[in-house]
Coordinates of C-alpha atoms and ligand atoms in Angstrom, one line a residue:
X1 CA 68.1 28.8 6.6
X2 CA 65.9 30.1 4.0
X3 CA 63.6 33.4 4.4
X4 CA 61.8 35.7 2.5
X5 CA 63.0 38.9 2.8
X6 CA 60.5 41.9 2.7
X7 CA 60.8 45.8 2.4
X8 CA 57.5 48.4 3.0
X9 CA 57.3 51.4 1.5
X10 CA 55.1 53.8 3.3
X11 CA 54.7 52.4 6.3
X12 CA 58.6 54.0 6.6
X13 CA 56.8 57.1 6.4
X14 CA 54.2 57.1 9.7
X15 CA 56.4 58.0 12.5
X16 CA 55.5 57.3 16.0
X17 CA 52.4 55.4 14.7
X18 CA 54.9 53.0 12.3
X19 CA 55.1 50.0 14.9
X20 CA 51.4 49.9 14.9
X21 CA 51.7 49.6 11.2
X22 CA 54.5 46.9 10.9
X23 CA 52.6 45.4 13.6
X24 CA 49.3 45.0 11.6
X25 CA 51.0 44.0 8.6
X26 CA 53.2 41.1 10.7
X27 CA 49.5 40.0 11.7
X28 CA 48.3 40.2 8.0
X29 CA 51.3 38.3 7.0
X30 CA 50.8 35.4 9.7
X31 CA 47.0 34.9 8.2
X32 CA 48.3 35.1 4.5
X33 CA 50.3 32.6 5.2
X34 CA 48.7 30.0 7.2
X35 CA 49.3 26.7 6.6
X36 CA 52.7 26.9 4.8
X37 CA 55.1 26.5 7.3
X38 CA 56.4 29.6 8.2
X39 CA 58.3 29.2 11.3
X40 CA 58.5 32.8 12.5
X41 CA 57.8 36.4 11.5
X42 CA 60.8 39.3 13.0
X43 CA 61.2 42.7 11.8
X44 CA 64.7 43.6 11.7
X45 CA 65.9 47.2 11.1
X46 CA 62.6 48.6 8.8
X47 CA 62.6 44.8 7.4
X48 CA 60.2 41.8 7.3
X49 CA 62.0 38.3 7.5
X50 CA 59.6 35.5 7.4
X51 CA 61.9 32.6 8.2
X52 CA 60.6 29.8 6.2
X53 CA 61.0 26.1 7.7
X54 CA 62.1 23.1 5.1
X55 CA 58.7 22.2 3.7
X56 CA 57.6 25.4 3.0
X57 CA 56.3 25.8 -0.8
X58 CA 57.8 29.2 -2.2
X59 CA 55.8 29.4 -5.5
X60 CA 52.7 29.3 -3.3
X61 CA 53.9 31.5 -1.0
X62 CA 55.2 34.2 -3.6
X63 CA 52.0 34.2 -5.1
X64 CA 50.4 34.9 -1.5
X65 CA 52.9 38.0 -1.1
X66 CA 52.1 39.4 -3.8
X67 CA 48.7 40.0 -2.8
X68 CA 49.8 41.3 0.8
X69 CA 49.0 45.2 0.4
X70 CA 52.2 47.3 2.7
X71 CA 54.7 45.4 1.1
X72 CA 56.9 47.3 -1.5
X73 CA 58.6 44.7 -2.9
X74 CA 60.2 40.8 -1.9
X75 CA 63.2 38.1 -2.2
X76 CA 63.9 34.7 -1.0
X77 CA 66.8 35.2 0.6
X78 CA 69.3 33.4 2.9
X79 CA 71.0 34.4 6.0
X80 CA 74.8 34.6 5.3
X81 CA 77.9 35.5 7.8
X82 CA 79.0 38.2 8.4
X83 CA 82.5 37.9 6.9
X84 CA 83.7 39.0 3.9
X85 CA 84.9 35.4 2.7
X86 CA 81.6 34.0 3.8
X87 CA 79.3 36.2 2.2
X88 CA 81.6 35.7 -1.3
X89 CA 81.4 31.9 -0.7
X90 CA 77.7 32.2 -0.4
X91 CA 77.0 34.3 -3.3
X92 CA 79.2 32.3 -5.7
X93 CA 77.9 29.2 -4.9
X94 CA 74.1 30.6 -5.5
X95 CA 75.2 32.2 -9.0
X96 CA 72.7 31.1 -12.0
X97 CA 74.7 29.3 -14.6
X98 CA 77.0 31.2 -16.9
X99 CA 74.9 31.7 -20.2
X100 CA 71.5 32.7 -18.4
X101 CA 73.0 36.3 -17.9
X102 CA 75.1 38.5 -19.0
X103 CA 75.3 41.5 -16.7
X104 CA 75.0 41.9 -13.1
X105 CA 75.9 44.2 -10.3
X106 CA 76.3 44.1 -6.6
X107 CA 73.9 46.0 -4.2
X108 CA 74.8 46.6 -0.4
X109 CA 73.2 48.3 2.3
X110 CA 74.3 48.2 5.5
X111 CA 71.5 49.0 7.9
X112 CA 73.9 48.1 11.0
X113 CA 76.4 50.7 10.5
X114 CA 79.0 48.7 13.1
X115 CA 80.2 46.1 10.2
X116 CA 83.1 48.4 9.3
X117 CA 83.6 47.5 5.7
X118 CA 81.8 50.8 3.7
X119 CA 79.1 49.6 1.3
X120 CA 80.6 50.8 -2.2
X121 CA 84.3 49.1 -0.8
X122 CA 82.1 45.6 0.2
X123 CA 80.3 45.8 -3.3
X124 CA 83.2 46.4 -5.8
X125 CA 85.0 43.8 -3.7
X126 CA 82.2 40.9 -4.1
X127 CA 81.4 41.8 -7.4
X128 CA 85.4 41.3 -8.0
X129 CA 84.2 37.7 -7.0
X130 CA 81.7 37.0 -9.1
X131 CA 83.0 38.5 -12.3
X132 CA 86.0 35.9 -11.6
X133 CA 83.6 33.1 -11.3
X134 CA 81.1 34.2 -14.3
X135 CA 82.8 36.5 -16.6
X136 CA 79.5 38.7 -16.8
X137 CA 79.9 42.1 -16.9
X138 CA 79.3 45.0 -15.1
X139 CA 76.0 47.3 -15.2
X140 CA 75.3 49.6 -12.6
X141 CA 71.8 50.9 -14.2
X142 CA 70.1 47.5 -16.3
X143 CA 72.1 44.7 -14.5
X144 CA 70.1 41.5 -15.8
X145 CA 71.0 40.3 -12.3
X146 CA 71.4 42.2 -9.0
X147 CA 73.0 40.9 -6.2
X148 CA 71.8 42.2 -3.0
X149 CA 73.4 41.9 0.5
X150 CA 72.0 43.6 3.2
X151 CA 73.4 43.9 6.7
X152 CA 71.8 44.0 9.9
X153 CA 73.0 43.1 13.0
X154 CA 74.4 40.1 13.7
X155 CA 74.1 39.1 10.2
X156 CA 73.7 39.8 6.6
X157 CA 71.0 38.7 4.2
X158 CA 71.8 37.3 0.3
X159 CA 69.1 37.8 -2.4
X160 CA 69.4 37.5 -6.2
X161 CA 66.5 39.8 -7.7
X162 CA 63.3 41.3 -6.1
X163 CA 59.7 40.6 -6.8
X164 CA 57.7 43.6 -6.7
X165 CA 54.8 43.6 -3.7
X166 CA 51.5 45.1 -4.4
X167 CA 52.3 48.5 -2.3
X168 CA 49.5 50.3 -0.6
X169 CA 48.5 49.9 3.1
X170 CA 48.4 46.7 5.5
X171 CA 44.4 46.1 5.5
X172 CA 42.8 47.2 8.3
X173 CA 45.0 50.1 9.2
X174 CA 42.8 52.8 7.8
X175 CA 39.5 51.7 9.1
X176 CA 36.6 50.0 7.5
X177 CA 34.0 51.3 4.5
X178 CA 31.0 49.7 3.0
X179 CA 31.3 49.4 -1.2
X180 CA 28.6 49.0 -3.1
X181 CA 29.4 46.0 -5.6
X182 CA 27.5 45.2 -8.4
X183 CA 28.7 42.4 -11.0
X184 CA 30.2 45.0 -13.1
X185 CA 34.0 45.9 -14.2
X186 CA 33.8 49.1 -11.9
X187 CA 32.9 48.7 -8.6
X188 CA 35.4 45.6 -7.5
X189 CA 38.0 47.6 -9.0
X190 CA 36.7 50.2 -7.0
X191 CA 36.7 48.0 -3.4
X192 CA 40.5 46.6 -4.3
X193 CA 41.7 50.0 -4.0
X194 CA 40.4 51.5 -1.3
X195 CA 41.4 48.5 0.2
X196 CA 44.8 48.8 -1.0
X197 CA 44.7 52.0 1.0
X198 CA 44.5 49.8 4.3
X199 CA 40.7 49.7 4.6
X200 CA 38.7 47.0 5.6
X201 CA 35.7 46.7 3.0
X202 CA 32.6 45.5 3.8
X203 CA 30.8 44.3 0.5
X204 CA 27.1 45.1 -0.2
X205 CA 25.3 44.1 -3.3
X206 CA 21.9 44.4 -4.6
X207 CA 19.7 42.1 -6.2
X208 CA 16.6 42.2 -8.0
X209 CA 15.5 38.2 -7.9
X210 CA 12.9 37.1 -8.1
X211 CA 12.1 39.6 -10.5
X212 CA 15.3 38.8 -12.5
X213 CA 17.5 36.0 -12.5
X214 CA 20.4 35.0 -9.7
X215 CA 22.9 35.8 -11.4
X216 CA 24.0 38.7 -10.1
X217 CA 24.2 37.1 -6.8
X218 CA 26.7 34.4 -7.8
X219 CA 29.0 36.9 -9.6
X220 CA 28.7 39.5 -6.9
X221 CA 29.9 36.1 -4.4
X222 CA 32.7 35.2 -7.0
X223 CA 33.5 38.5 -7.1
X224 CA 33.7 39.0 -3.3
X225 CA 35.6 35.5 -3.1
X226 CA 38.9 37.2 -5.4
X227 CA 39.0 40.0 -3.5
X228 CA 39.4 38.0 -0.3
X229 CA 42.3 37.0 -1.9
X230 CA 43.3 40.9 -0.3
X231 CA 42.2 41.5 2.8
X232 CA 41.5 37.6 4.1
X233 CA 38.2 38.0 5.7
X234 CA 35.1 40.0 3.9
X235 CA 31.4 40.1 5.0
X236 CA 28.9 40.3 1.6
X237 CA 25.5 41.1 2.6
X238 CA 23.4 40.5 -0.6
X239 CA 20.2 42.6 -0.2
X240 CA 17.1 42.1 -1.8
X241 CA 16.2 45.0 -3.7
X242 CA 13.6 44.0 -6.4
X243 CA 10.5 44.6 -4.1
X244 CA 11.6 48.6 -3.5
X245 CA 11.7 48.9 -6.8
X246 CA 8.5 47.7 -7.2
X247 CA 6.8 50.2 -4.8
X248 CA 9.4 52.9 -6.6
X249 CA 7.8 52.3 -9.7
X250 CA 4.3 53.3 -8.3
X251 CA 4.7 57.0 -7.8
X252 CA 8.1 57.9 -9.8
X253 CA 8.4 59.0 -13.0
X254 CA 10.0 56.1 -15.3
X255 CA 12.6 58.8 -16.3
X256 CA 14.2 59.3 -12.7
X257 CA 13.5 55.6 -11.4
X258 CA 17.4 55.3 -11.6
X259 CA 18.6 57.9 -10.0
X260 CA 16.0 57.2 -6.9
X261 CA 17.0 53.7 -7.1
X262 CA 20.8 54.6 -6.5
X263 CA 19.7 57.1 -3.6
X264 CA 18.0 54.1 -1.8
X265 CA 21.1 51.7 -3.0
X266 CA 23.1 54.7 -0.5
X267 CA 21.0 54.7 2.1
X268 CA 20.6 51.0 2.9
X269 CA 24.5 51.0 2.6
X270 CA 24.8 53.7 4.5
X271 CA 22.6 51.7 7.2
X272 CA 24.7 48.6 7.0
X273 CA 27.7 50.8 7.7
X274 CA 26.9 52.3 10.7
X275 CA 26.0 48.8 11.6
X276 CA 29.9 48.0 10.8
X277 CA 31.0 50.9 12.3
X278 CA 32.0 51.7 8.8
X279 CA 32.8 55.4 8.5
X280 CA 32.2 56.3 4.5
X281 CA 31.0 54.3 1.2
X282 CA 32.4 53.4 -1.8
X283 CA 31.1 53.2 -5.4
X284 CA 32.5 52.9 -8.9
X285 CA 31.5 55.5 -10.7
X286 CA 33.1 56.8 -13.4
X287 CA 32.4 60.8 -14.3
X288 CA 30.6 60.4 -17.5
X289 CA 30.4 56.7 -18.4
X290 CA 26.8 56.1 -18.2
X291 CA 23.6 57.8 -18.2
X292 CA 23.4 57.5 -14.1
X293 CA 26.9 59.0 -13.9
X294 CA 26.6 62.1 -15.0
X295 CA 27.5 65.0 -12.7
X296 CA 24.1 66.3 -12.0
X297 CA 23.1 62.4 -11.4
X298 CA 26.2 61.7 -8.8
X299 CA 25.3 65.1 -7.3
X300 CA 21.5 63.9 -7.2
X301 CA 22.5 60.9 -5.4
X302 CA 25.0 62.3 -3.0
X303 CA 22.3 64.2 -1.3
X304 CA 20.7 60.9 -0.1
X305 CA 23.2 60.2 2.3
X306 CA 25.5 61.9 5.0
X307 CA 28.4 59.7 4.8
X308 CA 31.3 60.7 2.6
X309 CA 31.0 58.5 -0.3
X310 CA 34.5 57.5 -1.9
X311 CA 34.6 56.9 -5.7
X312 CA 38.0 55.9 -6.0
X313 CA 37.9 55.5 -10.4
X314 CA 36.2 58.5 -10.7
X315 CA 39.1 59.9 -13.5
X316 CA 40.0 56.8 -15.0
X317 CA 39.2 55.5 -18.5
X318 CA 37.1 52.1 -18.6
X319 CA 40.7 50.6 -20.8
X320 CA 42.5 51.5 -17.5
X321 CA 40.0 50.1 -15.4
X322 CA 39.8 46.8 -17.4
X323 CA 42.9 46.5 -17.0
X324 CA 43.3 46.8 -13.6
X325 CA 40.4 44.3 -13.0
X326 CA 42.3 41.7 -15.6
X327 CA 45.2 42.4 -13.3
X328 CA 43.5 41.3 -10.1
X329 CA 41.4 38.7 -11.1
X330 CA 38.0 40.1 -11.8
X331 CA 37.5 40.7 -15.2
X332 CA 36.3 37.4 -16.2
X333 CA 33.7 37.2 -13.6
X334 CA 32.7 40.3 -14.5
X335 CA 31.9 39.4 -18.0
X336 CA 29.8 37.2 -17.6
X337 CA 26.1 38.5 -18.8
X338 CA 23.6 39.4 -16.7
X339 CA 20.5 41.5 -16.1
X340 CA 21.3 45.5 -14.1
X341 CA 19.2 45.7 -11.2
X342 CA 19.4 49.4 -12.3
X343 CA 17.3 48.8 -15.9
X344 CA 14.4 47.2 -13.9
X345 CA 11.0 48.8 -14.6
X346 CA 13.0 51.9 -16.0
X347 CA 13.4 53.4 -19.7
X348 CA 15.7 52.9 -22.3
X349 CA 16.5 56.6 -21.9
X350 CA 16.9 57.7 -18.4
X351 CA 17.1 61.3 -17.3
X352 CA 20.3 62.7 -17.3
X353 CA 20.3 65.6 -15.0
X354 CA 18.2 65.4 -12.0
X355 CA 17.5 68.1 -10.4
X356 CA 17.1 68.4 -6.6
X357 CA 13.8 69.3 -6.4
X358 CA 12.8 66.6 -8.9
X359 CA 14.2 64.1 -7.0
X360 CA 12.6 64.9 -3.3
X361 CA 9.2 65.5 -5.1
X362 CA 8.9 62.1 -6.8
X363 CA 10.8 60.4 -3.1
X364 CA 7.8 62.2 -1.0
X365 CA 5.0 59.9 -1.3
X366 CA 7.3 57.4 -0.7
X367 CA 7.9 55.6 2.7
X368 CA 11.5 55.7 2.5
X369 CA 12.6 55.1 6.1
X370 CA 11.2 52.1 6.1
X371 CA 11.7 50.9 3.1
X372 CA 15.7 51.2 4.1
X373 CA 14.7 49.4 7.2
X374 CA 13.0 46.2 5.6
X375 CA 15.5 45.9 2.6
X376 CA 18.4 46.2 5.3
X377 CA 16.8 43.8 7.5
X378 CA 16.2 41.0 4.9
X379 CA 19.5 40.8 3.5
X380 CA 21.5 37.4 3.6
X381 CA 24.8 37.9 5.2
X382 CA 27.6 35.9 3.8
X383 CA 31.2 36.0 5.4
X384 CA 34.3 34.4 3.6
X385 CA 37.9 33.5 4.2
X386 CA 41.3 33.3 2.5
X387 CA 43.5 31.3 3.0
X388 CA 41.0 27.7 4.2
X389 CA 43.4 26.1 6.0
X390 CA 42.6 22.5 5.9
Ligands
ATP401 P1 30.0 48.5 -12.5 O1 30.9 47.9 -13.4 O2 30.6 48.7 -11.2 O3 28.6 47.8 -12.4 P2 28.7 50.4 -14.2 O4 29.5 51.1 -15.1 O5 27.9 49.3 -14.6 O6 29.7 49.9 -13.0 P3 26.5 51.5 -12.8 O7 25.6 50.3 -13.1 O8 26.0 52.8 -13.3 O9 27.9 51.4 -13.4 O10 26.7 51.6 -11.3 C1 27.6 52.5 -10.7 C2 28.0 52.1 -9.3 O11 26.8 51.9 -8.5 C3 28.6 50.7 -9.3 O12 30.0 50.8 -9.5 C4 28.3 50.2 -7.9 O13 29.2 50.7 -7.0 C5 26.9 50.8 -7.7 N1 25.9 49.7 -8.1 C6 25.2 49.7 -9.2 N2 24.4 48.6 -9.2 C7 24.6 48.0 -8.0 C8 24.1 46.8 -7.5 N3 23.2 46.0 -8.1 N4 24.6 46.4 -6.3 C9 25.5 47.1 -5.6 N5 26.0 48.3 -6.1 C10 25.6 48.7 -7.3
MG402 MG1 26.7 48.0 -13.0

């Protein structure tokens, strides 16, 4: 019987609320992997085993892991006795050929303390096997292959190598925020992590059509489509935004059109969270990377809202960010050119340091409540799933 074996990291770490956790991430699991014949889902002794049945299509289902935030790291592995000359047999006959390594070391861990065999004993003992059968010699710190057998009761599990999970937090498990998503590097980057600290995020993007081109709708739904990938279900509300900016442009100063556009960005986000039950934003600023992100200009636009607003790459360089989005799958989307929504009707040199009392002058000839209302209430609504189970 084949499973794959999987271990969390900081989930070990919640005490009395930890079943809650395994249980969310046992539900996550089951919905990552619909559809490839996964018979059945146990936790035993602070592990996952997803018993796999005989179809089942491990490359697919790797690749789904590894996308499955709470889960430190993950093996196939097979269910062995619970015997010394069993688990030898088993491992010997699983060994990869002679030449494709040449060190290797046994790991064993015995969560069920009543097999009476001590770990270090059980491990020099296999590996006295397997050194017989391959020659390969022993490294206990850079072993090109590990060996792992781990015992829990009534049984022991038999994995050659771990793949690393993707860490973080089963989705769902910290609550839900609203990110604002442009079709930028940034602000995906920005959404993937927070929900990689177990939030549910609720994706809102801004468009300026028809005074500029669609565009930034499809990216921001591309976008919004890999990021499913992570938490399996995502609502993208894709609100019209070109028609504010419009009426912005009739009483505000060219020079502080951008930062009043973000504030009204905020608030209409801030509306559609409450909506969601969504307790804080998310943007993906960057301290310094552009003329809007400036300290005075974030502190300008903070002021607009009441909800904390989370800006989760607000110390990291744009190489580490690119790299990140490479890494997750949404740097090529991102690329692709577009026009900002931000640049509409505003100059090529915005101000850089608003000041309070600029901002609320040049916002109070302006209707703003409702203005939130009617962009809110005209936005298209988009939900999307991962995996479509045929
Ligand atoms: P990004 O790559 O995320 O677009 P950027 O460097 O282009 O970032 P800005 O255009 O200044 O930065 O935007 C900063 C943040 O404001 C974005 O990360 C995003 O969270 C939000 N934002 C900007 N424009 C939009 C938009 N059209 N729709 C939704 N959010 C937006
Ligand atoms: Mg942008």
């Amino acid at each position: 019987m084949t499973s794959i074996l999987a271990h969390y990291s900081e989930i070990a770490l919640k005490g009395k609320n930890r079943p809650w956790f395994i249980g969310r991430l046992v539900r996550h699991l089951h919905m990552a992997l619909a559809g490839l014949s996964v018979k059945e889902i146990r936790t035993p002794m602070g592990r996952i085993e997803i018993v796999l049945g005989r179809e089942a299509a491990a490359d697919e289902i790797r690749d789904r892991m590894s996308r499955v935030f709470g889960i430190a790291n993950y093996s196939v592995a097979a269910r062995v006795p619970l015997d010394f000359d069993g688990m030898a047999d088993a491992i010997v006959s699983r060994l990869p050929p002679r030449e494709s390594v040449s060190s290797f070391r046994v790991y064993v861990r015995r969560a069920d303390q009543h097999f009476a065999v001590p770990s270090p004993d059980l491990a020099r003992d296999l590996g006295s096997k397997v050194w017989h059968a391959r020659g390969w010699k022993v490294d206990l710190d850079h072993a090109d292959l590990v060996i792992s057998i781990e015992i829990v009761p009534r049984g022991a599990f038999l994995y050659m190598n771990k793949e690393p999970g993707p860490g973080g937090l089963p989705t769902g498990t910290a609550g839900r925020v609203v990110a604002l998503l442009s079709g930028g590097i940034d602000s995906p980057v920005a959404a993937w992590r927070m929900m990689k600290r177990g939030c549910h995020v609720t994706l809102v993007h801004f468009h300026s059509a028809p005074f500029l081109s669609n565009t930034s709708q499809e990216k921001a739904r591309r976008l919004a489509e890999v990021l499913t990938r992570y938490q399996l279900r995502s609502r993208l509300h894709l609100v019209p935004f070109g028609e504010l900016q419009r009426q912005v442009t009739l009483s505000v100063p060219g020079d502080l059109r951008v930062v009043i556009y973000r504030r009204f960005m905020l608030r209409i986000a801030e509306r559609i969270a409450k909506d969601a039950r969504a307790k804080a934003l998310v943007t993906g600023d960057v301290v310094g990377q552009v003329a809007s992100q400036t300290l005075a200009n974030i502190a300008a636009t903070d002021s607009a809202v009441r909800m904390p607003i989370f800006r989760p790459l607000v110390g990291m360089d744009k190489e580490e960010i690119m790299a990140q989005a490479a890494r997750l799958g949404t740097f090529g989307i991102s690329i692709v050119p577009d026009q900002d929504t931000c640049t509409l009707f505003t100059p090529r040199h915005p101000e850089t340091h608003a000041r309070r009392h600029q901002v609320d002058e040049a916002e109070a000839s302006l209707p703003v409540a409702d203005l939130v209302k009617a962009a809110a209430a005209q936005a298209a609504v988009e939900d999307m799933t991962y995996p479509v189970v045929k």
